[in-house]
CSV table of C-alpha atoms in Angstrom, one decimal:
chain,number,residue,atom,x,y,z
A,1,MET,CA,-48.8,72.5,-67.4
A,2,GLN,CA,-51.3,71.6,-64.7
A,3,HIS,CA,-54.0,73.8,-63.4
A,4,TYR,CA,-56.8,73.6,-60.8
A,5,ASP,CA,-60.3,75.1,-60.8
A,6,PHE,CA,-61.2,76.5,-57.4
A,7,THR,CA,-64.5,76.7,-55.4
A,8,SER,CA,-64.5,79.1,-52.5
A,9,LEU,CA,-66.1,78.1,-49.2
A,10,THR,CA,-67.2,80.7,-47.0
A,11,TYR,CA,-69.9,79.6,-44.5
A,12,LYS,CA,-72.4,82.2,-43.0
A,13,SER,CA,-70.1,85.2,-42.7
A,14,ASN,CA,-66.6,86.3,-43.3
A,15,SER,CA,-66.6,89.6,-41.3
A,16,GLY,CA,-64.3,90.6,-38.5
A,17,THR,CA,-62.5,87.7,-36.9
A,18,ALA,CA,-64.9,85.0,-38.3
A,19,GLY,CA,-63.4,82.6,-40.8
A,20,THR,CA,-64.0,79.3,-42.7
A,21,TYR,CA,-61.1,76.8,-42.6
A,22,GLY,CA,-60.7,73.7,-44.8
A,23,LEU,CA,-59.2,70.7,-43.0
A,24,GLU,CA,-59.4,67.6,-45.1
A,25,ILE,CA,-61.0,66.1,-48.3
A,26,ALA,CA,-62.3,62.5,-48.5
A,27,GLY,CA,-62.0,60.3,-51.6
A,28,SER,CA,-65.6,61.0,-52.4
A,29,GLY,CA,-64.7,64.8,-52.8
A,30,THR,CA,-66.6,65.8,-49.6
A,31,ALA,CA,-64.5,68.5,-47.5
A,32,PHE,CA,-64.4,68.6,-43.8
A,33,ILE,CA,-64.5,72.4,-42.8
A,34,GLN,CA,-64.3,74.5,-39.6
A,35,TYR,CA,-66.1,77.6,-39.0
A,36,ILE,CA,-65.0,80.0,-36.2
A,37,GLU,CA,-66.8,83.2,-35.1
A,38,PHE,CA,-66.2,85.3,-31.9
A,39,SER,CA,-68.5,86.8,-29.4
A,40,GLY,CA,-65.9,89.2,-27.7
A,41,SER,CA,-63.0,87.0,-27.0
A,42,VAL,CA,-64.9,83.6,-26.7
A,43,PRO,CA,-64.7,81.4,-29.9
A,44,SER,CA,-67.7,79.6,-31.3
A,45,VAL,CA,-66.6,76.7,-33.4
A,46,SER,CA,-68.6,74.6,-35.8
A,47,TYR,CA,-67.8,71.8,-38.2
A,48,PHE,CA,-69.3,70.8,-41.5
A,49,ASN,CA,-69.1,68.5,-44.3
A,50,TYR,CA,-69.4,70.2,-47.7
A,51,ALA,CA,-70.4,68.4,-50.9
A,52,ASN,CA,-72.0,69.7,-54.1
A,53,GLY,CA,-72.8,73.3,-52.7
A,54,ASN,CA,-74.3,72.0,-49.4
A,55,TYR,CA,-73.0,72.4,-45.9
A,56,SER,CA,-73.9,69.7,-43.5
A,57,GLN,CA,-73.2,70.5,-39.8
A,58,VAL,CA,-71.4,67.8,-37.7
A,59,THR,CA,-73.2,67.4,-34.5
A,60,GLY,CA,-73.9,65.1,-31.6
A,61,VAL,CA,-70.2,64.1,-31.1
A,62,SER,CA,-69.5,62.6,-27.7
A,63,LEU,CA,-66.1,62.2,-26.0
A,64,PRO,CA,-64.5,59.5,-23.9
A,65,SER,CA,-65.6,59.2,-20.3
A,66,ASP,CA,-62.3,60.8,-19.1
A,67,GLN,CA,-63.0,64.3,-20.6
A,68,ALA,CA,-61.9,67.2,-18.6
A,69,THR,CA,-64.5,69.6,-17.3
A,70,LEU,CA,-64.0,72.9,-19.1
A,71,LEU,CA,-65.4,76.3,-18.0
A,72,THR,CA,-68.5,77.4,-20.1
A,73,GLY,CA,-67.7,79.6,-22.8
A,74,LEU,CA,-63.9,79.4,-22.2
A,75,ALA,CA,-63.2,76.9,-25.0
A,76,PRO,CA,-64.9,74.3,-27.1
A,77,LYS,CA,-64.8,70.8,-25.5
A,78,TYR,CA,-63.1,69.2,-28.6
A,79,ALA,CA,-61.3,70.2,-31.6
A,80,LEU,CA,-62.1,68.0,-34.8
A,81,VAL,CA,-59.6,67.5,-37.6
A,82,GLY,CA,-61.5,65.3,-40.2
A,83,ASP,CA,-63.6,62.5,-41.0
A,84,ASN,CA,-63.5,59.7,-43.8
A,85,ASN,CA,-66.0,58.1,-46.2
A,86,ALA,CA,-66.9,55.5,-43.6
A,87,GLY,CA,-68.1,58.2,-41.3
A,88,ALA,CA,-65.5,58.1,-38.6
A,89,ILE,CA,-64.6,61.5,-37.0
A,90,VAL,CA,-61.4,62.2,-35.4
A,91,GLY,CA,-60.2,65.1,-33.1
A,92,GLY,CA,-58.8,65.9,-29.7
A,93,TYR,CA,-59.9,66.6,-26.2
A,94,THR,CA,-58.4,67.3,-22.8
A,95,SER,CA,-58.4,64.1,-20.7
A,96,THR,CA,-58.8,64.3,-16.8
A,97,THR,CA,-55.9,61.8,-16.4
A,98,ASN,CA,-53.6,62.3,-19.3
A,99,GLY,CA,-53.6,65.8,-20.9
A,100,TYR,CA,-54.6,66.4,-24.4
A,101,GLN,CA,-55.4,63.1,-26.3
A,102,GLY,CA,-56.9,62.1,-29.5
A,103,PHE,CA,-60.3,60.3,-30.0
A,104,ILE,CA,-62.2,58.7,-32.8
A,105,TYR,CA,-66.1,58.7,-33.0
A,106,GLU,CA,-67.8,56.2,-35.0
A,107,ASN,CA,-71.2,54.4,-34.9
A,108,GLY,CA,-72.1,56.5,-31.9
A,109,VAL,CA,-69.2,55.5,-29.8
A,110,SER,CA,-66.2,57.6,-28.9
A,111,THR,CA,-62.8,55.7,-28.2
A,112,LYS,CA,-59.6,57.4,-27.0
A,113,VAL,CA,-56.6,57.4,-29.3
A,114,SER,CA,-53.5,57.7,-27.1
A,115,PHE,CA,-50.0,56.7,-27.9
A,116,PRO,CA,-48.8,54.5,-25.1
A,117,GLU,CA,-47.1,56.4,-22.2
A,118,SER,CA,-47.8,59.7,-23.9
A,119,SER,CA,-48.3,63.1,-22.2
A,120,GLN,CA,-50.2,64.2,-25.2
A,121,THR,CA,-51.4,62.8,-28.6
A,122,ILE,CA,-52.5,65.1,-31.3
A,123,ILE,CA,-54.3,63.6,-34.3
A,124,SER,CA,-53.8,65.3,-37.8
A,125,GLY,CA,-56.2,63.1,-39.8
A,126,ILE,CA,-57.7,59.8,-40.7
A,127,ASN,CA,-57.5,57.7,-44.0
A,128,ASP,CA,-60.7,56.1,-45.5
A,129,ASP,CA,-59.2,52.7,-44.3
A,130,GLY,CA,-59.2,53.9,-40.8
A,131,THR,CA,-55.5,54.6,-40.3
A,132,ILE,CA,-55.0,57.5,-37.9
A,133,PHE,CA,-51.8,59.7,-37.8
A,134,GLY,CA,-50.4,62.8,-36.0
A,135,ASN,CA,-47.9,63.4,-33.3
A,136,TYR,CA,-47.3,62.7,-29.5
A,137,SER,CA,-44.8,63.5,-26.7
A,138,LEU,CA,-43.9,61.1,-24.0
A,139,LYS,CA,-44.2,61.4,-20.2
A,140,THR,CA,-40.5,60.8,-20.1
A,141,ASP,CA,-39.8,63.6,-22.4
A,142,PRO,CA,-38.3,66.8,-20.8
A,143,GLN,CA,-41.4,68.9,-19.9
A,144,GLY,CA,-42.1,71.6,-22.3
A,145,SER,CA,-38.9,71.1,-24.4
A,146,GLY,CA,-39.1,67.3,-25.3
A,147,PRO,CA,-39.4,66.5,-29.0
A,148,LEU,CA,-42.7,65.8,-30.7
A,149,HIS,CA,-42.7,62.4,-32.3
A,150,GLY,CA,-44.9,61.4,-35.3
A,151,PHE,CA,-47.0,58.3,-35.2
A,152,VAL,CA,-49.4,56.0,-37.2
A,153,ASP,CA,-52.1,54.0,-35.6
A,154,VAL,CA,-53.5,51.2,-37.6
A,155,GLY,CA,-56.4,49.4,-35.7
A,156,GLY,CA,-55.0,50.4,-32.4
A,157,THR,CA,-51.6,49.3,-33.1
A,158,PHE,CA,-49.1,52.3,-32.9
A,159,ARG,CA,-45.7,52.9,-34.6
A,160,SER,CA,-43.6,55.9,-34.0
A,161,VAL,CA,-42.3,58.0,-36.8
A,162,ASP,CA,-38.9,59.6,-35.9
A,163,ILE,CA,-36.3,61.5,-37.9
A,164,PRO,CA,-32.8,62.0,-36.6
A,165,SER,CA,-32.2,65.6,-35.2
A,166,ALA,CA,-35.8,66.6,-35.5
A,167,THR,CA,-37.4,68.5,-32.6
A,168,ALA,CA,-40.9,68.2,-33.9
A,169,ILE,CA,-42.7,65.8,-36.3
A,170,THR,CA,-46.2,65.7,-37.6
A,171,VAL,CA,-47.4,62.9,-39.7
A,172,ARG,CA,-50.0,64.4,-42.1
A,173,GLY,CA,-50.9,61.2,-44.0
A,174,VAL,CA,-50.1,57.6,-44.9
A,175,SER,CA,-50.0,56.2,-48.4
A,176,GLY,CA,-49.2,52.4,-48.4
A,177,ASN,CA,-46.2,52.1,-46.2
A,178,VAL,CA,-45.0,55.5,-46.6
A,179,GLU,CA,-45.8,58.4,-44.2
A,180,PHE,CA,-45.4,62.0,-44.9
A,181,GLY,CA,-45.6,65.3,-43.1
A,182,SER,CA,-43.3,68.0,-41.8
A,183,TYR,CA,-40.6,68.3,-39.1
A,184,THR,CA,-38.7,71.0,-37.4
A,185,ASP,CA,-35.0,70.6,-37.1
A,186,ALA,CA,-32.7,72.1,-34.3
A,187,SER,CA,-32.3,75.4,-36.2
A,188,GLN,CA,-36.2,75.7,-36.2
A,189,HIS,CA,-36.5,75.2,-40.0
A,190,THR,CA,-39.5,73.3,-41.0
A,191,HIS,CA,-39.0,70.6,-43.9
A,192,GLY,CA,-41.5,68.4,-45.6
A,193,PHE,CA,-40.6,64.7,-45.6
A,194,PHE,CA,-41.8,61.3,-46.7
A,195,SER,CA,-40.4,58.1,-45.0
A,196,SER,CA,-40.7,54.4,-44.7
A,197,GLY,CA,-39.2,52.6,-41.8
A,198,SER,CA,-35.8,54.2,-41.1
A,199,PHE,CA,-35.6,55.8,-44.7
A,200,HIS,CA,-36.6,59.2,-45.1
A,201,VAL,CA,-36.4,62.0,-47.8
A,202,ASN,CA,-36.8,65.7,-47.2
A,203,ILE,CA,-39.0,67.8,-49.5
A,204,ASP,CA,-37.8,71.6,-49.7
A,205,VAL,CA,-39.3,73.8,-52.2
A,206,PRO,CA,-36.4,75.8,-53.8
A,207,ASN,CA,-35.7,79.0,-51.9
A,208,ALA,CA,-38.5,78.5,-49.4
A,209,VAL,CA,-38.2,79.6,-45.8
A,210,SER,CA,-40.4,76.5,-44.7
A,211,THR,CA,-42.1,73.5,-46.4
A,212,SER,CA,-44.8,71.3,-45.2
A,213,VAL,CA,-46.3,68.2,-46.9
A,214,THR,CA,-49.9,67.8,-46.2
A,215,GLY,CA,-51.2,65.4,-48.8
A,216,SER,CA,-50.5,62.7,-51.4
A,217,ILE,CA,-52.2,62.1,-54.6
A,218,ALA,CA,-50.3,59.0,-55.7
A,219,PRO,CA,-46.9,57.4,-54.6
A,220,GLY,CA,-44.2,59.9,-55.1
A,221,ASN,CA,-46.8,62.6,-55.8
A,222,PHE,CA,-47.2,65.0,-52.9
A,223,VAL,CA,-48.9,68.5,-52.1
A,224,GLY,CA,-48.4,70.9,-49.4
A,225,THR,CA,-47.6,74.4,-48.4
A,226,TYR,CA,-44.6,76.5,-48.3
A,227,THR,CA,-43.5,79.9,-47.2
A,228,ASP,CA,-41.4,82.3,-49.2
A,229,ALA,CA,-38.8,84.8,-48.2
A,230,SER,CA,-41.5,87.6,-48.0
A,231,ASN,CA,-43.4,85.3,-45.5
A,232,ASN,CA,-46.2,84.7,-48.0
A,233,SER,CA,-47.6,81.2,-48.1
A,234,HIS,CA,-48.3,79.2,-51.3
A,235,GLY,CA,-49.6,75.7,-52.1
A,236,PHE,CA,-47.3,73.4,-54.2
A,237,THR,CA,-47.1,70.0,-55.9
A,238,PHE,CA,-44.2,67.7,-55.9
A,239,ASN,CA,-44.1,64.8,-58.5
A,240,ASN,CA,-41.2,62.0,-58.3
A,241,GLY,CA,-38.6,64.5,-57.0
A,242,VAL,CA,-39.5,67.5,-59.0
A,243,PHE,CA,-41.1,70.7,-57.6
A,244,GLN,CA,-44.0,71.3,-60.0
A,245,GLY,CA,-44.7,74.9,-59.2
A,246,ALA,CA,-46.8,77.0,-56.7
A,247,VAL,CA,-50.6,76.6,-56.4
A,248,ASP,CA,-52.3,79.8,-55.6
A,249,TYR,CA,-56.0,80.7,-55.3
A,250,PRO,CA,-56.5,83.5,-57.8
A,251,GLY,CA,-56.2,87.0,-56.2
A,252,ALA,CA,-55.2,85.6,-52.9
A,253,SER,CA,-52.5,87.1,-50.8
A,254,SER,CA,-51.7,83.7,-49.2
A,255,THR,CA,-52.7,80.2,-49.9
A,256,SER,CA,-52.3,76.9,-48.0
A,257,ILE,CA,-53.1,73.4,-49.1
A,258,THR,CA,-54.2,71.3,-46.0
A,259,GLY,CA,-55.0,67.9,-47.8
A,260,SER,CA,-55.7,66.1,-51.1
A,261,ASN,CA,-57.5,62.7,-52.1
A,262,ALA,CA,-56.5,60.2,-54.6
A,263,SER,CA,-58.3,62.0,-57.5
A,264,GLY,CA,-56.0,64.9,-57.1
A,265,GLN,CA,-58.6,67.4,-55.5
A,266,LEU,CA,-57.2,69.7,-53.0
A,267,VAL,CA,-58.6,71.3,-49.7
A,268,GLY,CA,-57.0,74.4,-48.2
A,269,ASN,CA,-57.3,78.0,-47.1
A,270,TYR,CA,-56.6,81.5,-48.6
A,271,THR,CA,-56.7,84.9,-47.5
A,272,ASP,CA,-57.7,87.9,-49.5
A,273,ALA,CA,-59.0,91.6,-48.7
A,274,SER,CA,-62.2,90.2,-47.2
A,275,GLY,CA,-60.7,87.7,-44.9
A,276,ASN,CA,-60.1,83.9,-44.5
A,277,HIS,CA,-61.8,81.5,-46.7
A,278,ALA,CA,-61.6,77.7,-47.4
A,279,PHE,CA,-61.5,76.2,-50.9
A,280,ILE,CA,-61.7,72.9,-52.6
A,281,SER,CA,-60.3,72.3,-56.1
A,282,SER,CA,-60.9,70.2,-59.1
A,283,ALA,CA,-58.7,67.3,-60.0
A,284,PRO,CA,-55.5,68.9,-61.8
A,285,GLN,CA,-56.1,69.8,-65.4
A,286,ASP,CA,-53.6,70.3,-68.0
A,287,LEU,CA,-53.4,73.9,-69.5
A,288,ASN,CA,-51.4,75.0,-72.5
A,289,PRO,CA,-49.8,78.3,-73.0
A,290,VAL,CA,-51.2,80.6,-75.9
A,291,TYR,CA,-48.2,82.4,-77.5
A,292,ARG,CA,-49.2,85.8,-78.9
A,293,PHE,CA,-47.6,87.7,-81.8
A,294,PHE,CA,-48.2,91.1,-83.2
A,295,ASP,CA,-47.6,91.6,-86.8
A,296,THR,CA,-46.2,95.2,-87.2
A,297,ALA,CA,-47.0,95.1,-91.0
A,298,THR,CA,-50.6,94.3,-90.8
A,299,GLN,CA,-51.5,95.1,-87.1
A,300,ASP,CA,-52.8,91.6,-86.9
A,301,HIS,CA,-52.5,89.5,-83.6
A,302,PHE,CA,-51.6,85.9,-84.0
A,303,TYR,CA,-52.1,83.1,-81.5
A,304,THR,CA,-50.7,79.6,-81.3
A,305,THR,CA,-50.2,76.9,-78.7
A,306,ASN,CA,-47.7,75.1,-80.8
A,307,ALA,CA,-44.2,75.8,-79.4
A,308,ALA,CA,-42.6,74.6,-82.6
A,309,GLU,CA,-44.7,77.2,-84.7
A,310,LYS,CA,-43.7,79.8,-82.2
A,311,ASP,CA,-40.0,79.1,-82.7
A,312,GLN,CA,-40.4,79.0,-86.4
A,313,ILE,CA,-42.2,82.3,-86.4
A,314,LEU,CA,-39.4,83.9,-84.3
A,315,LYS,CA,-36.8,82.7,-86.9
A,316,THR,CA,-38.7,83.5,-90.1
A,317,LEU,CA,-41.1,86.3,-89.7
A,318,PRO,CA,-39.3,89.5,-88.6
A,319,THR,CA,-42.4,91.5,-88.6
A,320,TYR,CA,-44.1,89.2,-85.9
A,321,LYS,CA,-43.2,90.6,-82.6
A,322,TYR,CA,-43.6,88.1,-79.7
A,323,GLU,CA,-45.7,89.5,-76.8
A,324,GLY,CA,-45.5,86.4,-74.4
A,325,VAL,CA,-48.3,84.3,-73.1
A,326,GLN,CA,-51.6,86.1,-72.9
A,327,TRP,CA,-54.0,83.4,-71.9
A,328,SER,CA,-54.0,79.5,-71.8
A,329,THR,CA,-56.3,76.7,-73.1
A,330,PRO,CA,-57.4,73.3,-71.6
A,331,ASP,CA,-56.6,69.9,-73.0
A,332,LYS,CA,-59.3,68.5,-75.4
A,333,GLY,CA,-62.0,66.9,-73.2
A,334,ALA,CA,-65.7,66.3,-72.5
A,335,ASP,CA,-66.1,70.0,-71.4
A,336,THR,CA,-64.2,71.7,-74.2
A,337,ILE,CA,-65.0,72.8,-77.8
A,338,ASP,CA,-62.6,73.3,-80.8
A,339,VAL,CA,-61.4,76.7,-81.8
A,340,PHE,CA,-60.9,76.7,-85.7
A,341,ARG,CA,-58.4,78.9,-87.3
A,342,PHE,CA,-58.3,80.7,-90.7
A,343,PHE,CA,-55.8,82.8,-92.5
A,344,ASP,CA,-57.1,85.6,-94.5
A,345,SER,CA,-54.9,85.9,-97.5
A,346,ALA,CA,-56.4,89.2,-98.5
A,347,HIS,CA,-55.4,91.1,-95.3
A,348,SER,CA,-52.7,88.7,-94.2
A,349,SER,CA,-54.6,88.1,-90.9
A,350,HIS,CA,-56.1,85.3,-88.8
A,351,PHE,CA,-59.5,84.6,-87.7
A,352,TYR,CA,-60.8,82.3,-84.9
A,353,THR,CA,-64.1,80.8,-84.2
A,354,THR,CA,-65.8,78.1,-82.1
A,355,SER,CA,-68.9,77.8,-84.3
A,356,ALA,CA,-68.8,75.0,-86.7
A,357,THR,CA,-71.7,76.7,-88.5
A,358,GLU,CA,-69.6,79.8,-88.9
A,359,ARG,CA,-66.6,77.8,-90.0
A,360,ASP,CA,-68.5,75.9,-92.8
A,361,TYR,CA,-70.1,79.3,-93.9
A,362,VAL,CA,-66.8,80.9,-94.1
A,363,ILE,CA,-65.2,78.0,-95.9
A,364,LYS,CA,-68.2,78.3,-98.6
A,365,THR,CA,-68.4,82.2,-98.9
A,366,GLN,CA,-65.1,83.5,-98.2
A,367,PRO,CA,-62.5,82.2,-100.7
A,368,ALA,CA,-59.7,84.5,-99.2
A,369,TYR,CA,-60.0,82.8,-95.9
A,370,LYS,CA,-57.9,79.6,-95.9
A,371,TYR,CA,-59.0,77.0,-93.3
A,372,GLU,CA,-56.1,75.8,-91.1
A,373,GLY,CA,-57.8,73.4,-88.9
A,374,VAL,CA,-58.1,73.4,-85.0
A,375,ALA,CA,-56.0,75.9,-83.3
A,376,PHE,CA,-56.6,74.9,-79.6
A,377,GLU,CA,-59.5,74.2,-77.2
A,378,ALA,CA,-61.8,76.5,-75.4
A,379,TYR,CA,-64.3,75.8,-72.5
A,380,ALA,CA,-67.8,74.5,-73.7
A,381,THR,CA,-69.7,75.7,-70.8
A,382,PRO,CA,-68.2,79.0,-69.4
A,383,SER,CA,-68.8,79.8,-65.7
A,384,ALA,CA,-68.5,83.2,-64.3
A,385,ASN,CA,-68.0,81.4,-60.9
A,386,VAL,CA,-64.7,79.7,-61.9
A,387,PRO,CA,-61.7,81.8,-61.0
A,388,GLY,CA,-59.4,82.2,-63.8
A,389,GLU,CA,-61.8,81.6,-66.7
A,390,VAL,CA,-61.9,84.5,-69.0
A,391,THR,CA,-64.2,85.0,-72.1
A,392,LEU,CA,-62.5,86.9,-75.0
A,393,GLU,CA,-64.6,89.6,-76.6
A,394,ARG,CA,-64.5,89.5,-80.4
A,395,PHE,CA,-64.0,92.6,-82.5
A,396,PHE,CA,-64.0,93.1,-86.4
A,397,ASN,CA,-62.7,96.1,-87.9
A,398,THR,CA,-64.7,97.3,-91.0
A,399,ASN,CA,-61.8,99.3,-92.4
A,400,THR,CA,-58.9,96.9,-92.2
A,401,GLY,CA,-60.7,93.5,-92.2
A,402,LEU,CA,-58.9,92.6,-89.0
A,403,HIS,CA,-60.3,90.6,-86.0
A,404,HIS,CA,-59.2,91.1,-82.4
A,405,TYR,CA,-59.9,89.2,-79.2
A,406,ALA,CA,-59.9,91.3,-76.1
A,407,ALA,CA,-59.1,89.5,-72.9
A,408,ASN,CA,-60.3,91.9,-70.2
A,409,ALA,CA,-63.0,94.5,-69.5
A,410,SER,CA,-60.7,97.4,-69.8
A,411,GLU,CA,-59.4,96.5,-73.0
A,412,THR,CA,-63.0,95.8,-74.4
A,413,TYR,CA,-64.1,99.3,-73.1
A,414,GLY,CA,-61.2,100.9,-74.7
A,415,ILE,CA,-61.8,99.6,-78.0
A,416,ASN,CA,-65.6,100.3,-77.8
A,417,HIS,CA,-64.7,103.9,-76.9
A,418,GLY,CA,-62.2,104.5,-79.8
A,419,ALA,CA,-58.9,103.9,-78.1
A,420,ALA,CA,-57.7,101.4,-80.9
A,421,GLY,CA,-58.9,103.9,-83.7
A,422,PRO,CA,-62.1,103.8,-85.9
A,423,GLY,CA,-64.0,101.0,-87.6
A,424,TRP,CA,-64.0,98.5,-84.8
A,425,ILE,CA,-67.4,96.6,-84.2
A,426,ASP,CA,-68.0,94.6,-81.1
A,427,GLU,CA,-69.3,91.2,-82.2
A,428,GLY,CA,-69.8,89.8,-78.6
A,429,PRO,CA,-68.2,86.9,-76.7
A,430,GLY,CA,-65.8,85.0,-78.8
A,431,PHE,CA,-64.8,82.0,-76.6
A,432,THR,CA,-63.6,81.2,-73.1
A,433,VAL,CA,-60.2,80.3,-72.2
A,434,HIS,CA,-58.1,80.5,-69.0
A,435,VAL,CA,-55.7,83.1,-67.7
A,436,PRO,CA,-51.9,82.0,-67.7
A,437,THR,CA,-50.4,80.3,-65.0
A,438,THR,CA,-47.4,82.0,-63.3
A,439,ASP,CA,-45.0,79.8,-64.9
A,440,MET,CA,-46.2,80.5,-68.1
A,441,LEU,CA,-45.5,84.2,-67.9
A,442,LEU,CA,-41.8,83.4,-68.2
A,443,LEU,CA,-42.2,81.6,-71.4
């Protein structure tokens, strides 16, 4: 099962109506973000590139010569939506002759991006190769009720993206000859889609009220945002026709994904009790569910990531009561360490450690402890700033010879204050794993 580590982005303040919003992420991993704060009812809007913990403000953007004059303090002169690795910035502005139009700013020059004969052109993003995309409406469309068409602009050559029966289309990206985004039908339902020429495929998350595709990691591999029946938003991944599950920022009441890059990193937004925040993610990582059993005969807890071993225990060991997935572990990699497993034949219990020194000492001095090899992986360099990581506190009971691994502060506190009975010694941090994903809780 795949998992993302998240970095929260909150520029300057998050109080009141202020908020930080993630818009795009370039192939380099640099995120393009927007910060909005209000003085009364007047918004102050700033744009930044974020990389490696640093915010770099985007300034000095000029507009095409036909910019409309706006009243001071009424609204910003432009709205930026992203940039790319080449330094090109795209956004929108109000034209004196043609309504709201897009523009691209590169090498100190700003150029209008306007679909031919459009009454408005709205850019939603730009690729690293300079391809621009978004939507437009035509001057000949019924005023105020005409459809919004999608578009792709390659070097000034436009092509329209249309879906039969759609009343509004927004292209959110281009991958090769495939466009993707979202559209609204005549019943006002929003669907994700990808298309090539006249061929298009809907992407609808099961049981969702609305679905929008906002990024592509590889051909056939899309990410986006959906709204559930309770009107809560969630990120999602979709791979070769299969919905892979929700992607939610830990502890958030809502999560939206606004973009991705070819490495699989995501950018988006989430809401929690303190307000609106942007985020970027790591590339997707594989996590493995850890199945927990409680042996009623010995009071021992047993953990395994092996589904076959789990099934065998369920069939053959009636005193082992299955307690579900309590945490998860990463695949073996450069940033993981082995967790070694022993079976204590004297107490019919299990012991886990990441210390090779302790492993070798136990093998030499504790003949009742039978070494069973590597059980699973743990994080080599735990970080308190990574949402979802959890360091297990290790306990040893001097009366029973059992070990226990507490996965939260309240359990640790309870054991240390006698809730689990006498004899327990807190041996300190054991190893760091990850909380289970939502899907794992159903295993």
